[in-house]
Amino acid sequence: MQMINVLIAVIMTLLCIIAYYTIEYTYARALIIGVVIVLGTICLINIYIKFQAKNKPRDFSRIKTVELVNEDNDIVSIWNIEDKTSLLIGKNTKDEKVNIDLNPSIYSNLVDDKHAVLNYAAGKWFVEDLSSEYGVRIKKRDDDIIYRLVNDTPCEIKCGDILYIAKIKLLLK
């Protein structure tokens, strides 16, 4: 792609030089050179924009949704967390509602009413096990290793990580 851009630039430069020396009318010279300068500027701007978009690092700390999936990786529930700062994970009861209700899962009997919490702080998401019986594990996108969380200790999570609440799988997207 870069060779094509260089070739186009060389051809346009040669056309400008040929037009300048072969065309006798000053108005026509100025018009052709002006058009070539405008087209060259537009091409350079487009190349710059494409280069910037290609080299922009992806922000994996920005999690938009949490997806509850079953054993076949079919999505059971989706929660949009984009504008949230704190979410309680667990099960809805008569007395208390949670933000991410895991009752639809067949393993909900292994989930505490208040099992874990997701917190957004300093531009990053964190998960914390609230001293649950069956714990919280996280499979990091970066190294594909499953870690067990220490109770009441926040752990940074990123887009692409997988949370395991007891035996329930939550995808962070």
Short mmCIF file of C-alpha atoms in Angstrom, two decimals:
data_model
loop_
_atom_site.label_atom_id
_atom_site.label_comp_id
_atom_site.label_asym_id
_atom_site.label_seq_id
_atom_site.Cartn_x
_atom_site.Cartn_y
_atom_site.Cartn_z
CA MET A 1 0.00 0.00 0.00
CA GLN A 2 2.84 2.40 0.80
CA MET A 3 4.52 1.68 -2.55
CA ILE A 4 1.31 2.56 -4.36
CA ASN A 5 1.09 5.86 -2.50
CA VAL A 6 4.72 6.69 -3.33
CA LEU A 7 4.14 5.78 -6.99
CA ILE A 8 1.07 8.03 -7.17
CA ALA A 9 3.04 10.90 -5.60
CA VAL A 10 5.89 10.48 -8.11
CA ILE A 11 3.47 10.40 -11.06
CA MET A 12 1.67 13.51 -9.80
CA THR A 13 5.00 15.33 -9.38
CA LEU A 14 6.09 14.39 -12.92
CA LEU A 15 2.75 15.59 -14.31
CA CYS A 16 3.20 18.92 -12.54
CA ILE A 17 6.70 19.34 -13.94
CA ILE A 18 5.59 18.41 -17.47
CA ALA A 19 2.57 20.72 -17.23
CA TYR A 20 4.70 23.60 -15.98
CA TYR A 21 7.22 23.38 -18.84
CA THR A 22 4.85 22.49 -21.71
CA ILE A 23 1.85 24.72 -21.06
CA GLU A 24 2.44 28.29 -22.16
CA TYR A 25 -0.57 29.89 -20.52
CA THR A 26 0.08 31.02 -16.98
CA TYR A 27 -3.57 30.59 -15.97
CA ALA A 28 -3.61 26.93 -17.10
CA ARG A 29 -0.32 26.25 -15.31
CA ALA A 30 -1.60 27.71 -12.07
CA LEU A 31 -4.88 25.79 -12.37
CA ILE A 32 -3.18 22.42 -12.94
CA ILE A 33 -0.64 22.97 -10.16
CA GLY A 34 -3.42 24.11 -7.79
CA VAL A 35 -5.51 21.01 -8.54
CA VAL A 36 -2.51 18.73 -7.99
CA ILE A 37 -1.69 20.46 -4.69
CA VAL A 38 -5.29 20.08 -3.47
CA LEU A 39 -5.44 16.40 -4.50
CA GLY A 40 -2.05 15.73 -2.90
CA THR A 41 -3.17 17.36 0.34
CA ILE A 42 -6.36 15.30 0.39
CA CYS A 43 -4.37 12.10 -0.20
CA LEU A 44 -1.90 12.95 2.58
CA ILE A 45 -4.74 13.67 5.01
CA ASN A 46 -6.42 10.34 4.16
CA ILE A 47 -3.14 8.46 4.62
CA TYR A 48 -2.59 10.17 7.98
CA ILE A 49 -6.13 9.31 9.18
CA LYS A 50 -5.77 5.66 8.14
CA PHE A 51 -2.35 5.43 9.79
CA GLN A 52 -3.68 6.90 13.04
CA ALA A 53 -6.72 4.57 13.10
CA LYS A 54 -4.54 1.51 12.45
CA ASN A 55 -2.02 2.37 15.18
CA LYS A 56 -4.56 3.34 17.83
CA PRO A 57 -4.24 0.88 20.73
CA ARG A 58 -7.41 -0.91 21.75
CA ASP A 59 -8.63 -0.07 25.23
CA PHE A 60 -9.18 -3.44 26.92
CA SER A 61 -10.06 -1.84 30.25
CA ARG A 62 -13.32 -0.55 28.77
CA ILE A 63 -15.91 -3.23 29.47
CA LYS A 64 -19.34 -2.53 28.01
CA THR A 65 -21.31 -5.69 28.81
CA VAL A 66 -21.32 -8.72 31.07
CA GLU A 67 -22.77 -11.85 29.43
CA LEU A 68 -24.02 -14.91 31.27
CA VAL A 69 -23.42 -17.99 29.12
CA ASN A 70 -24.39 -21.63 29.58
CA GLU A 71 -22.25 -24.76 29.07
CA ASP A 72 -22.67 -24.48 25.27
CA ASN A 73 -21.55 -20.81 25.37
CA ASP A 74 -25.05 -19.67 24.42
CA ILE A 75 -25.89 -16.27 25.88
CA VAL A 76 -28.50 -16.51 28.64
CA SER A 77 -28.47 -12.89 29.88
CA ILE A 78 -26.67 -9.64 29.04
CA TRP A 79 -26.10 -6.66 31.33
CA ASN A 80 -24.94 -3.29 29.99
CA ILE A 81 -22.47 -1.82 32.48
CA GLU A 82 -21.11 1.05 30.39
CA ASP A 83 -22.51 3.88 32.55
CA LYS A 84 -22.25 2.09 35.91
CA THR A 85 -19.67 2.44 38.69
CA SER A 86 -20.59 -0.45 40.99
CA LEU A 87 -22.54 -3.66 40.42
CA LEU A 88 -23.48 -6.36 42.89
CA ILE A 89 -23.33 -9.93 41.55
CA GLY A 90 -25.48 -12.56 43.20
CA LYS A 91 -29.13 -13.57 43.35
CA ASN A 92 -32.28 -11.51 43.69
CA THR A 93 -34.23 -12.24 46.87
CA LYS A 94 -37.48 -10.91 48.30
CA ASP A 95 -35.56 -8.47 50.44
CA GLU A 96 -32.76 -7.37 48.15
CA LYS A 97 -32.11 -6.91 44.43
CA VAL A 98 -28.72 -7.34 42.79
CA ASN A 99 -27.46 -5.71 39.59
CA ILE A 100 -26.32 -8.97 37.99
CA ASP A 101 -28.82 -11.68 38.92
CA LEU A 102 -27.50 -15.21 38.36
CA ASN A 103 -30.81 -16.97 39.12
CA PRO A 104 -31.28 -17.94 35.42
CA SER A 105 -28.24 -20.23 35.63
CA ILE A 106 -28.63 -23.92 36.48
CA TYR A 107 -25.80 -23.45 39.00
CA SER A 108 -27.53 -20.61 40.86
CA ASN A 109 -27.77 -22.80 43.98
CA LEU A 110 -23.97 -22.42 44.29
CA VAL A 111 -24.18 -18.61 44.25
CA ASP A 112 -24.46 -16.53 47.41
CA ASP A 113 -27.07 -13.77 47.53
CA LYS A 114 -24.19 -11.25 47.58
CA HIS A 115 -21.40 -13.15 45.88
CA ALA A 116 -19.14 -10.53 44.29
CA VAL A 117 -18.98 -6.89 43.29
CA LEU A 118 -17.70 -5.07 40.20
CA ASN A 119 -16.31 -1.58 40.82
CA TYR A 120 -15.16 1.05 38.34
CA ALA A 121 -12.41 3.29 39.72
CA ALA A 122 -9.62 5.36 38.18
CA GLY A 123 -10.70 4.33 34.66
CA LYS A 124 -10.46 0.58 35.38
CA TRP A 125 -12.85 -2.20 36.38
CA PHE A 126 -12.19 -4.36 39.43
CA VAL A 127 -13.89 -7.51 40.74
CA GLU A 128 -13.97 -8.46 44.39
CA ASP A 129 -15.11 -11.70 46.04
CA LEU A 130 -17.38 -10.89 48.98
CA SER A 131 -16.21 -13.87 51.05
CA SER A 132 -18.43 -16.26 49.12
CA GLU A 133 -18.47 -19.99 49.80
CA TYR A 134 -17.68 -21.16 46.24
CA GLY A 135 -15.45 -18.22 45.33
CA VAL A 136 -14.70 -16.20 42.23
CA ARG A 137 -12.15 -17.13 39.59
CA ILE A 138 -10.94 -15.12 36.64
CA LYS A 139 -9.47 -16.28 33.33
CA LYS A 140 -7.28 -13.45 32.05
CA ARG A 141 -7.38 -12.65 28.36
CA ASP A 142 -3.65 -11.88 28.40
CA ASP A 143 -2.31 -15.24 29.61
CA ASP A 144 -5.31 -17.63 29.49
CA ILE A 145 -4.66 -18.74 33.09
CA ILE A 146 -7.49 -19.11 35.63
CA TYR A 147 -6.81 -17.37 38.95
CA ARG A 148 -8.80 -17.72 42.17
CA LEU A 149 -9.52 -14.40 43.85
CA VAL A 150 -8.59 -13.76 47.45
CA ASN A 151 -11.63 -12.73 49.51
CA ASP A 152 -12.20 -8.99 49.86
CA THR A 153 -9.25 -8.14 47.59
CA PRO A 154 -9.96 -6.24 44.35
CA CYS A 155 -8.58 -7.67 41.11
CA GLU A 156 -8.38 -5.65 37.90
CA ILE A 157 -10.44 -7.02 35.01
CA LYS A 158 -10.37 -6.16 31.33
CA CYS A 159 -12.45 -6.68 28.22
CA GLY A 160 -12.00 -10.30 27.10
CA ASP A 161 -11.52 -11.71 30.60
CA ILE A 162 -13.91 -14.43 31.85
CA LEU A 163 -15.33 -14.45 35.38
CA TYR A 164 -16.34 -17.70 37.01
CA ILE A 165 -18.83 -17.16 39.82
CA ALA A 166 -18.93 -20.62 41.44
CA LYS A 167 -19.49 -22.67 38.22
CA ILE A 168 -21.18 -19.84 36.32
CA LYS A 169 -19.35 -18.27 33.38
CA LEU A 170 -19.56 -14.50 32.76
CA LEU A 171 -17.94 -13.00 29.65
CA LEU A 172 -16.65 -9.44 29.90
CA LYS A 173 -17.03 -7.64 26.57
#
